[in-house]
Structure formats: structure tokens, C-alpha cells
CSV table of C-alpha atoms in Angstrom, one decimal:
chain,number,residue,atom,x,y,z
A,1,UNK,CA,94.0,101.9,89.5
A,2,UNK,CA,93.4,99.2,86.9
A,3,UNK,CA,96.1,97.0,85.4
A,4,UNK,CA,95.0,96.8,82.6
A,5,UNK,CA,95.3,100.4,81.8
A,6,UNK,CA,99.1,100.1,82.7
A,7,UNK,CA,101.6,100.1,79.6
A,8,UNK,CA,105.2,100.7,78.6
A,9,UNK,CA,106.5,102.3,75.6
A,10,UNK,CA,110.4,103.7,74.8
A,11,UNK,CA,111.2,107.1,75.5
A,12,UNK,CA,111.1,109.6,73.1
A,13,UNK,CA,112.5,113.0,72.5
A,14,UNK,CA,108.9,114.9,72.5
A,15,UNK,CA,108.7,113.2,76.5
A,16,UNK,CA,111.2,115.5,77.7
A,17,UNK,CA,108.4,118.1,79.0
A,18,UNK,CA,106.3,115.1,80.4
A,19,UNK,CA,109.1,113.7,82.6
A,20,UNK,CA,110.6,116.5,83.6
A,21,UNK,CA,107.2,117.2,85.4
A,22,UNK,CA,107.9,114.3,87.4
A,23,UNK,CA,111.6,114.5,88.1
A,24,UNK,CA,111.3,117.9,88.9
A,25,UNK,CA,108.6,117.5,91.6
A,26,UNK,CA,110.1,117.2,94.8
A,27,UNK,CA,107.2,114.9,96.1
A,28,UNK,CA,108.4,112.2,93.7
A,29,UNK,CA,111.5,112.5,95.4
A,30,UNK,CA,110.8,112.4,99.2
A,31,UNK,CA,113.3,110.1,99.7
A,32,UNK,CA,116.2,111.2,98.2
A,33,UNK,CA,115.5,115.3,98.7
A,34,UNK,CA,118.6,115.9,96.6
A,35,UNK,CA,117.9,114.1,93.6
A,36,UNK,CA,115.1,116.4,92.3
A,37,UNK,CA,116.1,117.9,88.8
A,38,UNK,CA,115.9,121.9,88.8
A,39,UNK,CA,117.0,122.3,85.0
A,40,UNK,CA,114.7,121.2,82.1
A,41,UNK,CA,118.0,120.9,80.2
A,42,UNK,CA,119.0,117.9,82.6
A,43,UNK,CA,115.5,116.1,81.9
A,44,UNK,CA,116.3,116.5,78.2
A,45,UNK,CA,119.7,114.5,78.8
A,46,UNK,CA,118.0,111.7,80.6
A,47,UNK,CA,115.5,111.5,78.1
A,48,UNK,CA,118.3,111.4,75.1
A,49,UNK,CA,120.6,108.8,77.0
A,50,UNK,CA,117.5,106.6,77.2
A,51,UNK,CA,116.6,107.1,73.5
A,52,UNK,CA,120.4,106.5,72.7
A,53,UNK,CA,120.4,103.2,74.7
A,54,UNK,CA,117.2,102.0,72.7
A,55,UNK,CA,119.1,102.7,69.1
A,56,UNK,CA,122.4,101.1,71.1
A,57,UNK,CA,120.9,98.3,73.0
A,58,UNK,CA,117.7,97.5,71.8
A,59,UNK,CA,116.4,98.5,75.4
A,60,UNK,CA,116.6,100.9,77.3
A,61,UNK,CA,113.9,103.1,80.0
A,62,UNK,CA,110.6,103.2,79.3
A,63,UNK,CA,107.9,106.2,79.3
A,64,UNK,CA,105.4,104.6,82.4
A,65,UNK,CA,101.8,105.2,81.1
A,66,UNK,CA,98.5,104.8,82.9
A,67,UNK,CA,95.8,105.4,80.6
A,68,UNK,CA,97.7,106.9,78.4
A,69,UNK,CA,99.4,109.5,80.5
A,70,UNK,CA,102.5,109.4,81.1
A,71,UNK,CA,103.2,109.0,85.1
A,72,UNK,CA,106.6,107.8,85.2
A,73,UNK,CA,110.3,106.5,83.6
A,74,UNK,CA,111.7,102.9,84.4
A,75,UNK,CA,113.6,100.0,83.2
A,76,UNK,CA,116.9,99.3,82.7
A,77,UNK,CA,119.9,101.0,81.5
A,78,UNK,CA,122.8,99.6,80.3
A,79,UNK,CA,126.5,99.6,82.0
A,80,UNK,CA,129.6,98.1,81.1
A,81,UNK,CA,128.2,94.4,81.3
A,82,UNK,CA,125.1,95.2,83.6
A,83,UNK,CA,121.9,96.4,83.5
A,84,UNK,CA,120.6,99.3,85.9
A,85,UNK,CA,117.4,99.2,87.1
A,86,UNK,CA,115.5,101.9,87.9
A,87,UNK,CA,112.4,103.5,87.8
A,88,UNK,CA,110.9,107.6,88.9
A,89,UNK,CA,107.1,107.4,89.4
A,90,UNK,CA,104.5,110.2,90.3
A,91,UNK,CA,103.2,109.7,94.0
A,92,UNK,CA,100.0,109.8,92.6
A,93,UNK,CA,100.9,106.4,91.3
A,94,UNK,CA,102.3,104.9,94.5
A,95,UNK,CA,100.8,101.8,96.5
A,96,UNK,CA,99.1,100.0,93.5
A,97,UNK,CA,101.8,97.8,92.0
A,98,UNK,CA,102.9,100.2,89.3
A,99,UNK,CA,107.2,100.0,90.5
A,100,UNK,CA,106.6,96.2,90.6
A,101,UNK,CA,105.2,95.5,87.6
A,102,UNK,CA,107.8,98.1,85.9
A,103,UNK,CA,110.8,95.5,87.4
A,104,UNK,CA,108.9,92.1,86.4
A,105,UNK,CA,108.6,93.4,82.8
A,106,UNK,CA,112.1,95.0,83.1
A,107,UNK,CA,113.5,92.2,84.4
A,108,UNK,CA,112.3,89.7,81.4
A,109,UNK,CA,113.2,92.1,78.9
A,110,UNK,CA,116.9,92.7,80.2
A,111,UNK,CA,117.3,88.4,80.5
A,112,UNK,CA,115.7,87.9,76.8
A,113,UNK,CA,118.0,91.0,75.0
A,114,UNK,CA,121.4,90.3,77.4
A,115,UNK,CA,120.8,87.1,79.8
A,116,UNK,CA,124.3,86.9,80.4
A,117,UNK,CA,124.1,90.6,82.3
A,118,UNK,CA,123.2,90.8,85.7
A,119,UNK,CA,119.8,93.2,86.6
A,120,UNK,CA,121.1,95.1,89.4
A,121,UNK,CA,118.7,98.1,91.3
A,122,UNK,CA,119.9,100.7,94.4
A,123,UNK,CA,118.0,102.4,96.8
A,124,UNK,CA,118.1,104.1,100.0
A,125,UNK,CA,117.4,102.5,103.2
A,126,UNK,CA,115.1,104.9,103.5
A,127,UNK,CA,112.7,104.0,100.4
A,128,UNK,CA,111.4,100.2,102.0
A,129,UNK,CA,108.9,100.7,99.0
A,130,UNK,CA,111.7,100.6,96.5
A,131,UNK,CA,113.1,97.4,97.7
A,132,UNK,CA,109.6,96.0,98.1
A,133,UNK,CA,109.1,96.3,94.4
A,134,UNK,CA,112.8,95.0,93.1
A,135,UNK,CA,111.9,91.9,95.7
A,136,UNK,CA,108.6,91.6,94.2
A,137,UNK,CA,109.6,91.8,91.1
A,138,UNK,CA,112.0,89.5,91.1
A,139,UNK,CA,115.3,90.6,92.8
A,140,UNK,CA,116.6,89.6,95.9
A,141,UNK,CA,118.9,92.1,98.2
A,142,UNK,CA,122.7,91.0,98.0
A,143,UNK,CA,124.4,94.3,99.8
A,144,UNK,CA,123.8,96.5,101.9
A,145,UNK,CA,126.3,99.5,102.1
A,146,UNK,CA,126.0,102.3,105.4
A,147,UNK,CA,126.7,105.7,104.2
A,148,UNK,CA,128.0,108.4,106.4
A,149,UNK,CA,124.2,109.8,107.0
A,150,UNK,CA,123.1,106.9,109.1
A,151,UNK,CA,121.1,105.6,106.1
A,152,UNK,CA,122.2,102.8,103.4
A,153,UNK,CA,122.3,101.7,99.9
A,154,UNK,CA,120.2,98.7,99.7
A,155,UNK,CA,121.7,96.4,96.2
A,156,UNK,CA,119.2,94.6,94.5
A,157,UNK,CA,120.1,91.9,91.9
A,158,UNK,CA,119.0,88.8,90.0
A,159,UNK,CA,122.1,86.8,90.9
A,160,UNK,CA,125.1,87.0,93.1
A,161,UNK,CA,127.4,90.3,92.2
A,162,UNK,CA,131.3,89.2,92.1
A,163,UNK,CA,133.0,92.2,93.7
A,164,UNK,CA,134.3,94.1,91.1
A,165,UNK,CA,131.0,94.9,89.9
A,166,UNK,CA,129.4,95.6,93.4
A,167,UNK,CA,131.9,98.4,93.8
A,168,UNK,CA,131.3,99.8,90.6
A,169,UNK,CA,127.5,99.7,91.7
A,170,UNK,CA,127.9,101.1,95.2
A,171,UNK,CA,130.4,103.9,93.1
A,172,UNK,CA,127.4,105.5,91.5
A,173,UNK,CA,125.5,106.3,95.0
């Protein structure tokens, strides 16, 4: 997969369709089986939040294309003084430095629009891929938090978290 084919754009209301193909596919989701989206309606939300942080913020998630189709969502959210990273990428996309190159740009856009924010990113213990790409990217672990399955929430963040803010992060699962 080439690089230079890889590009970023805001989401927009006519995506809705698009990523809810992804984020309803349960391969995308292998590692977090209960995260898969049944309802189109619920796609639509994520899609308008994203388009409501762009008018808010200035930034917000992304539509992930590869030549042009779109194979993905990512970037940051904002919080109440943080930035959430995140990104949902089609498997067909996995293994060639897509989810890295979605925090690196992520990253630099969230320290040019609020550097005073911290970037912060959670996965499962059971995603090593996902960390992989926030460390690559540019984030280092600073928590990790068991959870009563046996598996963890691994917190990823450009700087050290004061406490108040890590248990608002480990709050949203």
C-alpha cells in the first residue's frame, strides 16, 4: 500500500454510509467484539459529533482515505481540556502503517490548534497493534488499568496525566 496514496480530510455528513460500513463490520472490531455498531442511526451520530467538533474546535476526526476511498475514521476528539485519540480502520488496511501515520498527523494537529491539551489514546491489552501505533506515533504508555475480564486498558499520552484526568480517561472504558 503506497503512502503516498494516504490522505486525511474532515468528516462530513454524506460519510455516514461509508463509515458505518466499517464500524459496523465486526472484523474491524476483533478486539473489542462489543464495540461493533448495529444501528446506521448510531454511525450518523458519530459522524455529526465529529462534524460538530470541526465547526467547534477547528479539529476534530478525520475520514481515512486511501486512494480516495474511504477506509477508515481517526484523529482526535475533544474533552473537557483533552484530546482523544482514536482511530477505526478496515482490516484490509492493517500492517502497513496506516494507524501510525493517522496518530503522527493527529498528534501535530492537536499540539498546533490546543498545545496546552494533553493527546491521550486507550486501548485493550488485547489490541498490541493499537499501542504499537500511539508509540509510534509518538505517545508513550503512562497507565495501565486491569479490568475485571483479565484484560487491560492500556493509556497512551504525550505527557504525564495528573490524576484527575486519568480517571476521567479510564471512566470512559
Amino acid at each position: 500500500m503506497n503512502p503516498d496514496t494516504w490522505g486525511l480530510r474532515p468528516l462530513v455528513d454524506d460519510d455516514v454510509d461509508d463509515v458505518h460500513a466499517i464500524v459496523s463490520d465486526p472484523d474491524t472490531w476483533v478486539h473489542e467484539p462489543g464495540g461493533c455498531f448495529e444501528r446506521v442511526e448510531r454511525s450518523g451520530a458519530l459522524v455529526r459529533e465529529a462534524v460538530a467538533s470541526w465547526r467547534a474546535e477547528g479539529l476534530g476526526p478525520w475520514a481515512v482515505l486511501v486512494a480516495d476511498e474511504l477506509v477508515g475514521l481517526g484523529g482526535v476528539t475533544p474533552m473537557t481540556r483533552w484530546w482523544d485519540l482514536g482511530a477505526r480502520l478496515s482490516p484490509h488496511v492493517w500492517g502497513h502503517g496506516l494507524a501510525t501515520w493517522v496518530v503522527e498527523v493527529a498528534l501535530g494537529a492537536a499540539h498546533r490548534t490546543k498545545p496546552d491539551w494533553p493527546v491521550v489514546a486507550r486501548s485493550s491489552s488485547t489490541n498490541p497493534a493499537s499501542g504499537r501505533a500511539c508509540e509510534n506515533g509518538g505517545l508513550a504508555p503512562v497507565h495501565v488499568e486491569p479490568w475485571p475480564d483479565g484484560t487491560s486498558c492500556v493509556v497512551h499520552a504525550d505527557r504525564p496525566l495528573e490524576r484527575d484526568l486519568l480517571r476521567t480517561v479510564l471512566a470512559l472504558g
